[in-house]
């Protein structure tokens, strides 16, 4: 491990050496990984590494493995660029890991950022996964607030329904909403039915919606319907 001291950033960007770095993280105790975090934080490298094809994997594993005190500055740096990272193909996974493994305060702040910017984040192919992770790793009350932010824009839910990972997010949103608000969300999907029928993923959402509106499925059972 000592051989990597002072060379961690270069190693994690290497298509070969990054695998060694990942092995170090998975096998070494968290305190011995501090040098990796420190080198990422030098010269403001956090965003560059989080959005790197190989370096992003290192950031994700550090967030999952290290103690909160070790990754506090890294998490803060990610939160400062959270909106841009949410919409980045590789950076979005760092935000998803922060939502899953961050402290309660970090998770809350990250969720609020997503909620306040959900219109742009959810319209990004990578952002769809972040919204899904936020729905998965937050409290039931926070899920309601995020779901309300999504359906506030009547065009956003139909847009999500047509995205690659969108159907699962749509169903999470629908299941989180109180009944009256869910009915309005259903209406926005129904009004976009013609367009959804032309979409591979939109068809899945429509099938679930039709089952639900026919009374053969409960709201909480959306995701269990295989959509």
XYZ file of C-alpha atoms in Angstrom:
227
model
C 0.000 0.000 0.000
C 2.840 2.409 0.796
C 3.893 2.265 -2.842
C 0.681 4.114 -3.747
C 1.170 6.973 -1.307
C 1.504 10.118 -3.373
C 0.353 8.282 -6.501
C -3.256 7.375 -5.608
C -4.937 9.844 -7.973
C -2.838 8.737 -10.939
C -3.459 5.073 -10.090
C -7.222 5.420 -9.811
C -7.347 6.992 -13.282
C -5.381 4.134 -14.817
C -7.444 1.396 -16.526
C -5.246 -1.231 -14.879
C -4.044 0.238 -11.582
C -7.570 1.247 -10.572
C -8.354 -2.434 -10.054
C -5.487 -2.638 -7.570
C -6.880 0.409 -5.787
C -10.297 -1.207 -5.601
C -8.732 -4.340 -4.121
C -6.931 -2.245 -1.512
C -10.195 -0.582 -0.512
C -12.071 -3.873 -0.265
C -9.417 -5.652 1.814
C -7.744 -2.989 3.985
C -9.275 -1.489 7.157
C -10.908 1.910 6.689
C -8.307 3.942 8.655
C -5.534 2.793 6.303
C -7.426 4.277 3.343
C -7.194 7.851 4.558
C -4.312 8.650 2.209
C -6.576 7.942 -0.775
C -9.243 10.344 0.468
C -6.622 12.977 1.243
C -5.096 12.790 -2.227
C -8.506 13.069 -3.887
C -9.188 16.209 -1.881
C -5.904 17.847 -2.878
C -6.300 20.656 -5.411
C -10.067 20.115 -5.627
C -9.911 16.759 -7.414
C -13.196 15.419 -5.978
C -15.455 16.292 -8.914
C -12.845 15.293 -11.512
C -12.366 11.887 -9.898
C -16.087 11.308 -9.282
C -16.805 11.890 -12.985
C -13.879 9.787 -14.232
C -14.580 6.410 -15.831
C -12.268 4.595 -13.421
C -11.796 7.087 -10.613
C -15.541 7.229 -10.021
C -15.442 3.629 -8.833
C -12.897 4.588 -6.179
C -15.073 7.421 -4.875
C -18.067 5.095 -4.678
C -16.156 2.432 -2.762
C -14.686 4.959 -0.345
C -18.147 6.305 0.468
C -19.330 2.760 1.153
C -16.297 1.636 3.167
C -14.877 4.567 5.148
C -16.135 6.120 8.351
C -18.175 9.316 8.067
C -15.373 11.403 9.586
C -12.978 10.217 6.870
C -15.223 11.117 3.948
C -16.795 14.279 5.404
C -14.830 16.672 3.189
C -15.313 14.429 0.160
C -19.065 14.328 0.760
C -19.147 18.122 1.126
C -17.330 18.537 -2.175
C -19.806 16.225 -3.884
C -22.765 18.108 -2.410
C -21.404 21.390 -3.757
C -21.546 19.978 -7.300
C -24.506 17.662 -6.708
C -26.728 18.886 -9.548
C -23.993 18.537 -12.171
C -22.952 15.148 -10.774
C -26.548 13.890 -10.802
C -26.670 14.516 -14.540
C -23.267 12.977 -15.307
C -23.015 9.361 -16.480
C -20.292 8.422 -13.979
C -20.771 11.156 -11.392
C -24.384 10.140 -10.767
C -23.193 6.928 -9.104
C -21.247 8.926 -6.521
C -24.450 10.760 -5.587
C -26.348 7.477 -5.401
C -23.719 6.144 -2.996
C -23.940 9.313 -0.929
C -27.697 8.822 -0.658
C -27.155 5.245 0.500
C -24.074 5.520 2.719
C -23.885 9.190 3.750
C -24.740 10.501 7.196
C -28.348 11.443 7.937
C -27.472 15.108 7.435
C -25.712 14.443 4.117
C -28.607 12.328 2.891
C -31.102 15.017 3.874
C -29.170 17.812 2.159
C -28.658 15.704 -0.944
C -32.358 14.897 -1.094
C -33.305 18.566 -0.773
C -30.969 19.446 -3.657
C -32.569 16.762 -5.812
C -36.063 17.870 -4.804
C -35.351 21.505 -5.644
C -33.776 20.627 -9.010
C -35.792 17.554 -9.944
C -37.041 19.126 -13.168
C -33.560 19.206 -14.684
C -32.181 16.133 -12.914
C -35.050 13.817 -13.864
C -34.815 14.901 -17.504
C -31.216 13.684 -17.622
C -30.707 9.988 -18.480
C -28.279 9.626 -15.565
C -30.437 11.696 -13.244
C -33.280 9.206 -13.503
C -31.205 6.701 -11.545
C -30.430 9.312 -8.902
C -34.125 10.069 -8.392
C -34.749 6.342 -8.063
C -31.993 6.030 -5.453
C -33.401 9.001 -3.554
C -36.825 7.345 -3.487
C -35.261 4.117 -2.276
C -32.937 5.384 0.468
C -35.070 8.003 2.193
C -37.847 8.009 4.760
C -41.476 7.611 3.736
C -42.132 11.304 4.456
C -39.189 12.424 2.323
C -40.391 10.140 -0.477
C -43.717 11.947 -0.429
C -42.056 15.361 -0.747
C -39.859 14.195 -3.598
C -42.794 12.542 -5.348
C -44.756 15.786 -5.043
C -41.869 17.691 -6.594
C -41.891 15.286 -9.547
C -45.635 15.553 -10.250
C -45.668 19.328 -9.814
C -44.585 19.473 -13.449
C -47.344 17.574 -15.339
C -44.955 16.785 -18.194
C -42.221 15.287 -16.019
C -43.901 12.024 -15.049
C -44.724 11.082 -18.678
C -41.132 11.995 -19.586
C -39.809 9.682 -16.875
C -42.103 6.911 -18.071
C -40.268 6.865 -21.403
C -36.744 6.789 -19.947
C -34.701 3.608 -19.776
C -34.880 3.296 -15.980
C -37.935 5.497 -15.733
C -40.768 2.995 -15.218
C -39.439 1.901 -11.837
C -39.079 5.526 -10.721
C -42.596 6.372 -11.921
C -43.998 3.501 -9.915
C -42.033 4.557 -6.819
C -43.449 8.053 -7.192
C -46.999 6.789 -7.638
C -46.751 4.491 -4.631
C -45.439 7.329 -2.429
C -48.223 9.795 -3.222
C -51.381 10.142 -1.120
C -54.455 8.848 -2.929
C -55.844 12.167 -4.185
C -52.477 13.298 -5.543
C -51.918 9.878 -7.072
C -55.167 10.259 -8.994
C -53.900 13.505 -10.539
C -50.622 11.807 -11.430
C -52.536 8.994 -13.080
C -54.418 11.586 -15.101
C -51.193 13.154 -16.387
C -50.036 9.729 -17.553
C -53.402 8.975 -19.125
C -53.305 12.245 -21.071
C -49.927 11.209 -22.481
C -51.080 7.679 -23.314
C -50.787 8.094 -27.086
C -47.147 9.073 -26.768
C -46.393 6.441 -24.125
C -47.733 3.695 -26.402
C -44.987 4.502 -28.895
C -42.317 4.017 -26.227
C -40.864 0.673 -25.166
C -40.749 1.779 -21.535
C -43.907 3.880 -21.665
C -45.903 0.785 -22.561
C -44.837 -0.837 -19.290
C -46.072 2.098 -17.259
C -49.370 2.183 -19.142
C -49.924 -1.515 -18.455
C -49.428 -0.935 -14.719
C -51.628 2.143 -14.819
C -54.454 0.295 -16.539
C -54.302 -2.490 -13.955
C -54.360 -0.007 -11.131
C -57.262 2.006 -12.555
C -59.231 -1.170 -13.158
C -58.935 -1.915 -9.447
C -56.863 -5.088 -9.796
C -53.757 -3.646 -8.132
C -52.984 -1.564 -5.064
C -50.725 1.478 -5.236
C -48.078 -0.205 -3.138
C -48.101 -3.152 -5.493
C -47.016 -1.192 -8.569
C -43.420 -2.370 -8.376
C -44.455 -5.944 -7.733
C -46.242 -6.000 -11.044
C -42.979 -6.490 -12.901
C -42.843 -3.042 -14.505
